[in-house]
Each structure stands twice: as C-alpha cells, then as structure tokens.
Short mmCIF file of C-alpha atoms in Angstrom, two decimals:
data_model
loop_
_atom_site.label_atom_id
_atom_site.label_comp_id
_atom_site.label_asym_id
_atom_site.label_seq_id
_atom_site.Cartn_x
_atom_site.Cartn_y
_atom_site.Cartn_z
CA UNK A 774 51.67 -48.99 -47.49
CA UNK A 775 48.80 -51.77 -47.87
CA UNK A 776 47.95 -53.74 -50.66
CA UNK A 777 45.14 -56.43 -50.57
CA UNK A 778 45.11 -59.90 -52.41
CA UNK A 779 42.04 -59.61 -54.79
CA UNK A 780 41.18 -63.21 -54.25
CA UNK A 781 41.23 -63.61 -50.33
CA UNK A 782 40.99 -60.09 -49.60
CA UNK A 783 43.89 -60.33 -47.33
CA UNK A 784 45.61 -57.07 -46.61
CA UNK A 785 49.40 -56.70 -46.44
CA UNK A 786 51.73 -54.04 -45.15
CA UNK A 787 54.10 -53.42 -47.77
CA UNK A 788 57.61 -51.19 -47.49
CA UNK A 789 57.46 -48.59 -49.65
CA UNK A 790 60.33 -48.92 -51.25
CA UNK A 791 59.55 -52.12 -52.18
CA UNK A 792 56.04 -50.83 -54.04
CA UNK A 793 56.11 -50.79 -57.93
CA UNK A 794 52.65 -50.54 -60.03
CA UNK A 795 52.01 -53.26 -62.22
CA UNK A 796 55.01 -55.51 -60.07
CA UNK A 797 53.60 -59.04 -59.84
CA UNK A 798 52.99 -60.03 -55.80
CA UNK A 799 52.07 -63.36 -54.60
CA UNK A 800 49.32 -63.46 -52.07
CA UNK A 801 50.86 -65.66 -48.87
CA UNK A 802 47.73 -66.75 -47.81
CA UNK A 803 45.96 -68.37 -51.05
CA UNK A 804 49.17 -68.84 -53.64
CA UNK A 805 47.26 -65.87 -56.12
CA UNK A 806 49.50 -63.75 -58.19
CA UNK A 807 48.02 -60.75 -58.75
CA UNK A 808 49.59 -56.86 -59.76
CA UNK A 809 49.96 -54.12 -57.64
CA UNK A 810 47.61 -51.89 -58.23
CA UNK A 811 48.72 -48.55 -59.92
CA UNK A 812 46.95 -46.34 -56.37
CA UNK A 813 47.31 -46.99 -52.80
CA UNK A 814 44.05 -48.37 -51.08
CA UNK A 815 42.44 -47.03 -48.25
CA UNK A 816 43.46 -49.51 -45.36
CA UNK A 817 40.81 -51.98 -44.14
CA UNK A 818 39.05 -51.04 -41.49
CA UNK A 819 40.66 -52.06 -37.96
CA UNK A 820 44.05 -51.42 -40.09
CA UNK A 821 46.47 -48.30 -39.58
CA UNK A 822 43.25 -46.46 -38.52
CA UNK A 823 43.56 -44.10 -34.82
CA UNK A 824 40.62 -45.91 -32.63
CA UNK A 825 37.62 -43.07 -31.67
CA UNK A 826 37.64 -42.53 -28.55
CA UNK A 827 35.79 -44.64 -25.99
CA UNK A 828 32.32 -43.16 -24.97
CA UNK A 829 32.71 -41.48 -21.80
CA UNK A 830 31.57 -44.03 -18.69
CA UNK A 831 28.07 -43.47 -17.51
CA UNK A 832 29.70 -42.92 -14.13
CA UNK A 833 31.29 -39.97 -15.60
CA UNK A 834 28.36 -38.71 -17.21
CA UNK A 835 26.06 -38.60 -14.05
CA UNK A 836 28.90 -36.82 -11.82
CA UNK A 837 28.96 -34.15 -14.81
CA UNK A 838 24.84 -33.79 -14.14
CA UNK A 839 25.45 -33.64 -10.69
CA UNK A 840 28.06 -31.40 -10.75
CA UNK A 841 25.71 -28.95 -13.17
CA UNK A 842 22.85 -29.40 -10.45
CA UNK A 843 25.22 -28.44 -7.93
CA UNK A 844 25.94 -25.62 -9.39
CA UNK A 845 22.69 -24.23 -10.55
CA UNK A 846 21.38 -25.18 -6.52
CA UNK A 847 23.98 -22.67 -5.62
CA UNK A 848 23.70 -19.91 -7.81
CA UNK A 849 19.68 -19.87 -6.73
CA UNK A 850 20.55 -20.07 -3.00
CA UNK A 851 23.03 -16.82 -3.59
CA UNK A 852 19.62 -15.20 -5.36
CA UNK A 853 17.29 -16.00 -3.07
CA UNK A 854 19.94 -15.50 0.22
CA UNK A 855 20.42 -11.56 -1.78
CA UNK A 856 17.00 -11.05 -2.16
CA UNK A 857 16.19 -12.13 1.34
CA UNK A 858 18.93 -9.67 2.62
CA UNK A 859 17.74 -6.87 0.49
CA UNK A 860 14.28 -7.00 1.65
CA UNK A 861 15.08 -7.07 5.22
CA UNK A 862 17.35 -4.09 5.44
CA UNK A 863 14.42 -2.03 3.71
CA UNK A 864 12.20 -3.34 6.37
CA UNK A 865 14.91 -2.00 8.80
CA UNK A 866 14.74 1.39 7.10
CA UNK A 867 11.25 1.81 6.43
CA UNK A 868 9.63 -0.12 9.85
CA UNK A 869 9.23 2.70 12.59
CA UNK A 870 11.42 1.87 15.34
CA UNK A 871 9.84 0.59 18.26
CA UNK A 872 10.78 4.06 19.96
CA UNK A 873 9.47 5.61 17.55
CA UNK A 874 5.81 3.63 17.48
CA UNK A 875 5.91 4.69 21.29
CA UNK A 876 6.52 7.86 20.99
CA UNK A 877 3.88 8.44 18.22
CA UNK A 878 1.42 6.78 20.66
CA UNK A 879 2.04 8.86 23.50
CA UNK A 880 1.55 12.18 21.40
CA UNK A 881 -2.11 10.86 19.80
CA UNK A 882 -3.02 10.07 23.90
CA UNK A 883 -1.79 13.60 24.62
CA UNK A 884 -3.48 15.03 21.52
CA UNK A 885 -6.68 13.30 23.12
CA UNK A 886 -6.36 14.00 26.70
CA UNK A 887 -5.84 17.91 25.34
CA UNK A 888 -8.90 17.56 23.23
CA UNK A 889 -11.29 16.08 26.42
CA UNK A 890 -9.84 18.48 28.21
CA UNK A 891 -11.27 21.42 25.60
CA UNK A 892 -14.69 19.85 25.42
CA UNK A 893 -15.12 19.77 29.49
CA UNK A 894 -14.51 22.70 29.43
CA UNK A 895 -17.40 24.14 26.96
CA UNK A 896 -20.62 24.81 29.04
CA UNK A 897 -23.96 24.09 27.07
CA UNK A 898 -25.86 25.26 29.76
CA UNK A 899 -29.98 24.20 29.55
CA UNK A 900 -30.38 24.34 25.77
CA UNK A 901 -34.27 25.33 24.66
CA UNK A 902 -36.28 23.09 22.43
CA UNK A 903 -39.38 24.00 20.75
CA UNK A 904 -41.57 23.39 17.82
CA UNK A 905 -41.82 25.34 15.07
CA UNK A 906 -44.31 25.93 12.00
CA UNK A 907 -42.44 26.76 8.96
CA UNK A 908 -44.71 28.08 6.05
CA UNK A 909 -42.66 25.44 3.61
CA UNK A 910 -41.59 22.37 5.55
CA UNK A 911 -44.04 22.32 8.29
CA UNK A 912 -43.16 21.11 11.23
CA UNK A 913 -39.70 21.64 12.05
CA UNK A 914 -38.31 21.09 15.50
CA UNK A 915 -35.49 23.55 17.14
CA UNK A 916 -32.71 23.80 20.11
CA UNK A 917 -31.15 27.11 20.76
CA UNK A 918 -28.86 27.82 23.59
CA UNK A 919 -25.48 29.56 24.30
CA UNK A 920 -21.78 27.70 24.30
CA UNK A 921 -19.76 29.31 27.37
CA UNK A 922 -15.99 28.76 27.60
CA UNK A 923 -14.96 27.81 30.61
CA UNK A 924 -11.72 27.47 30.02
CA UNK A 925 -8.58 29.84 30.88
CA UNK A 926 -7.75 30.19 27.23
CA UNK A 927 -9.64 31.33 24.44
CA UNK A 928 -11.08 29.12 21.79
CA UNK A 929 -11.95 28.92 17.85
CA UNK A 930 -14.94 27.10 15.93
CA UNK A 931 -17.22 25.42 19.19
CA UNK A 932 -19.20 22.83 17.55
CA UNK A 933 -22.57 21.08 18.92
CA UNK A 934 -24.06 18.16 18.07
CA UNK A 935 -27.81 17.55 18.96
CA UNK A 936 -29.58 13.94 18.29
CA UNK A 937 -33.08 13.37 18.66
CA UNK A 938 -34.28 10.03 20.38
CA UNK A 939 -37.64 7.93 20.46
CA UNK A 940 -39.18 6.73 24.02
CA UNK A 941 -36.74 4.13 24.73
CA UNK A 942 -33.68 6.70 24.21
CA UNK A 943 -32.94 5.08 20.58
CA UNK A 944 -31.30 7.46 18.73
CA UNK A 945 -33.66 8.41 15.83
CA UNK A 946 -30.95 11.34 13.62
CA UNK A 947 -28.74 13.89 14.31
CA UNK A 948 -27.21 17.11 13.34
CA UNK A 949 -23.97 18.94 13.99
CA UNK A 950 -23.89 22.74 13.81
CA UNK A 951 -20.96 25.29 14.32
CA UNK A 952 -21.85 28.20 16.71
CA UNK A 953 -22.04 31.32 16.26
CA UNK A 954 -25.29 32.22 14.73
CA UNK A 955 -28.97 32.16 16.53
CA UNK A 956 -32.34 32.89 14.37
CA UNK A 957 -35.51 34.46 15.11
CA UNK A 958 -38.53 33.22 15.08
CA UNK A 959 -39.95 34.65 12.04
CA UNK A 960 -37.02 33.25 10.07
CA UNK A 961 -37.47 30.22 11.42
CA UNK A 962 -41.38 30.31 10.18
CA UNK A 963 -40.48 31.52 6.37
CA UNK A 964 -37.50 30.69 5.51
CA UNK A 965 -36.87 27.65 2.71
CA UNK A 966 -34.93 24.53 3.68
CA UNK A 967 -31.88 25.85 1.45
CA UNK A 968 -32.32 29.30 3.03
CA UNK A 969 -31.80 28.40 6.48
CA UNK A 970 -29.09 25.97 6.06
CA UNK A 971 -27.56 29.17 4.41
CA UNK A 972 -28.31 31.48 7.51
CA UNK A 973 -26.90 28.91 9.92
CA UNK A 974 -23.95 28.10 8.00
CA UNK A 975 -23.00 32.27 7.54
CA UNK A 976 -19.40 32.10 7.36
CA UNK A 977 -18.94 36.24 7.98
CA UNK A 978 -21.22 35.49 11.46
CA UNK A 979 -19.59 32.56 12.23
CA UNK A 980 -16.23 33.99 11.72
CA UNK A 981 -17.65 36.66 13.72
CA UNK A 982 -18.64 35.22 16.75
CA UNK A 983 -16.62 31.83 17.19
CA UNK A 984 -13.45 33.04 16.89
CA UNK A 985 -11.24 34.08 19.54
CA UNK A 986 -13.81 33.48 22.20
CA UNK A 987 -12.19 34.45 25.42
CA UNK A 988 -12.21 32.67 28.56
CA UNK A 989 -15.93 33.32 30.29
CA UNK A 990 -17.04 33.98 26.56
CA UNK A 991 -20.15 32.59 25.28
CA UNK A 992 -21.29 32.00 21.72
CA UNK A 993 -24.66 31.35 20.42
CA UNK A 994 -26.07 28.29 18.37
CA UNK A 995 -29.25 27.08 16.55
CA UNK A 996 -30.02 23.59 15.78
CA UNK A 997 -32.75 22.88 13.03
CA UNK A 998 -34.59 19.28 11.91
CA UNK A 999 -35.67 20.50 9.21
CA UNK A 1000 -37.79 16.77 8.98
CA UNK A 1001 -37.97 15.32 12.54
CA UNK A 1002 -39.19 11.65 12.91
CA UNK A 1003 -42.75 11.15 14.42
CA UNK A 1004 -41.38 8.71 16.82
CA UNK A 1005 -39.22 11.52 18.59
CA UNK A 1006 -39.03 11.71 22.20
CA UNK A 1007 -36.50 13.45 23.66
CA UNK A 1008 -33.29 14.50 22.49
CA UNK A 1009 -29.56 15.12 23.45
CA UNK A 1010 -27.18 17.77 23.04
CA UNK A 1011 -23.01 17.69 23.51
CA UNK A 1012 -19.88 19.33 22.39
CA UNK A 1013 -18.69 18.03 19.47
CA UNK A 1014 -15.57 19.91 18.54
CA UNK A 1015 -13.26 23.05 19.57
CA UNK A 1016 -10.12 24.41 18.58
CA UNK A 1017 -7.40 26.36 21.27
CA UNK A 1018 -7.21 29.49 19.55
CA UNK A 1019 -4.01 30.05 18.36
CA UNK A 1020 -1.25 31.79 20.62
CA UNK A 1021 -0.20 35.22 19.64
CA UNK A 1022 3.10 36.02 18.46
CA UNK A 1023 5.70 37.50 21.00
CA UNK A 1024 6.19 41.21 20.32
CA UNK A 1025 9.43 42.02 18.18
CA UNK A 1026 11.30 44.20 21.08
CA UNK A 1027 14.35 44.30 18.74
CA UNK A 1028 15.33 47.87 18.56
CA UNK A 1029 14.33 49.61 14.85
#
C-alpha cells in the first residue's frame, strides 16, 4: 500500500502487513513523524497506475484512411463494372441484329418496288378539265377521267391526285380523291361545298366501283377545286395510291 509524508509529500510503498492506523512512521526523506492515516490514499499519479495506451502513430492512422479509400474505390468500381454489364446485355437483347436490320430493309424495298409496280400499272388515260359555274362558290374548276387497270390482277381503292400549277409549273394546291364516283354537270352547278365533298366521298359508290376492279377494269373519278387560285395555269394529274385486291381463299375440297 502507499502512504505519503504530509510534510514533503513523499510517497512510500508500504507492506501491508506492516500498516497499522494511527502507528507513528518517520518520513526518510525530511526526518517528520507523522501517523498513518486511518484510509489508504489513492497513489500519486505516475505511481502503481497501468499507463493509457500510446496514441496510435500517424503512420498508422493514414494507412487505416487509405485502406478505407481502398475499399470504398472498389466497392464503386464493382457498381459501376455491374451496371455497365447490365446495360449492355439489354442492348444485346433489345438492338435488332444486324441480320435482322437487313432483312427488314430488304422487305420495305420489296414493299416499294411492289407498290411502283401497282401504280405503273394504273392508266389515267387524257383526263378532261373544265370550268365550272357553281350557283354557291362560283367558279370552281374540274378534271374527270377514267382509272384503267392494267395490271394482271385485280385491284382495291385507286387513288388520284391532281395539283394545279401557275405559268412557270409552280405548284399552286392540290387534291387527292378516291375513284369511283363521276358527277354531272348539273350537280356540279348546284350543289354546296359540303354537298359535293359528300357526293365524291360516297362510301356505298365507292365501295361499289373501286373494289375488286379486274384486270382491263376501269373506274371513274372527279376532281373538284372548289376555290382555285387566279394564278392557275395548268395542272397535273398521277396515281397516288392502290391496293392488290386481296387473294381469294382456296376452296375447302375436304369431303363433308
């Protein structure tokens, strides 16, 4: 145990068996005489007391915040690596192949050479143009003519589309009809603006006559400016559409 002189403060390690309160002890450093105290002190500081430990090394302590760097540097490669993976397999999966991109191309220049090919093969013939004095519009100017199919197969829904043009062949405004229905020329004089897009536009005649139209077939069509420009020269008239009719279904021969 320790006991301290009062005088000279000078601490002592003392055997326990040698400890008695009140005992008179003589202080080897100054000569006092003093008792020993009835409790046991608390031993000075630096005596009897387990050293803290030493601060860790600043050496140490950067290698730790490396070694936490390190670590976080990795785990946000691994992320970004996944992520990178991920999104190019889903590009594999969802990019057409480039067979595929080929193959799609070649159908859309079939699709096209097929649809040329219908359009050649639509005669317009030498369409009429005239002027015409409509009781409500006034002057209205006209093309009627006949759509013949020259082709081996029949046809569905022959479409024109007529543009009128001023003296240096600029185009001025156009219209695109379906064939299939012609007007007289006393409809054409009385009927309103909302009345004759309704007579051209009859789906029952149009249904009648476009549809189905067999090879050396012809259809009939009327083209209406309702307002023409004053600057109109001259105008132009082409096929604008056509459908291959359908193919009929083969005959069930299957025994009933």
């Amino acid at each position: 145990m320790i006991i301290a002189c009062p005088t000279c403060e000078t601490s002592f390690a003392l055997p326990d068996d040698l400890y008695r309160p009140g005992r008179k002890a003589r202080c080897s450093n100054c000569g006092s005489v003093f008792p020993m105290p009835d409790f046991l002190e608390d031993p000075p500081p630096g005596v009897g007391a387990v050293p803290p430990p030493p601060p860790p090394r600043p050496e140490v302590q950067v290698v730790r915040k490396k070694h936490t760097l390190l670590i976080a540097a990795v785990v946000l490669i691994c992320f970004v690596g996944i992520g990178y993976g991920g999104y190019m397999i889903y590009r594999s999966v969802t990019a057409p192949s480039p067979g595929a991109a080929q193959t799609a191309a070649q159908e859309e220049a079939r699709r096209q050479a097929e649809f040329e090919a219908l359009v050649r093969g639509i005669d317009l013939g030498t369409p009429q143009q005239f002027v015409v004095d409509n009781d409500k519009l006034g002057r209205m100017v006209v093309i009627q003519g006949t759509a013949v199919n020259n082709l081996k197969k029949a046809v569905d829904f022959i479409t024109v589309e007529a543009q009128l043009r001023d003296g240096e062949k600029r185009p001025l405004v156009s219209v695109r009809q379906v064939c299939g229905v012609t007007l007289t020329l006393f409809q054409l004089q009385v009927l309103s603006e909302q009345e004759l897009q309704a007579a051209l536009n009859n789906k029952v005649v149009i249904y009648t006559n476009n549809i189905k139209v067999p090879s050396g077939g012809s259809v009939p069509f009327t083209v209406v400016f309702t307002h023409p420009p004053d600057a109109m020269a001259s105008y132009v008239i082409q096929v604008a559409d056509v459908k291959k009719s359908p193919e009929p279904e083969p005959a069930d021969k299957s025994p009933k």
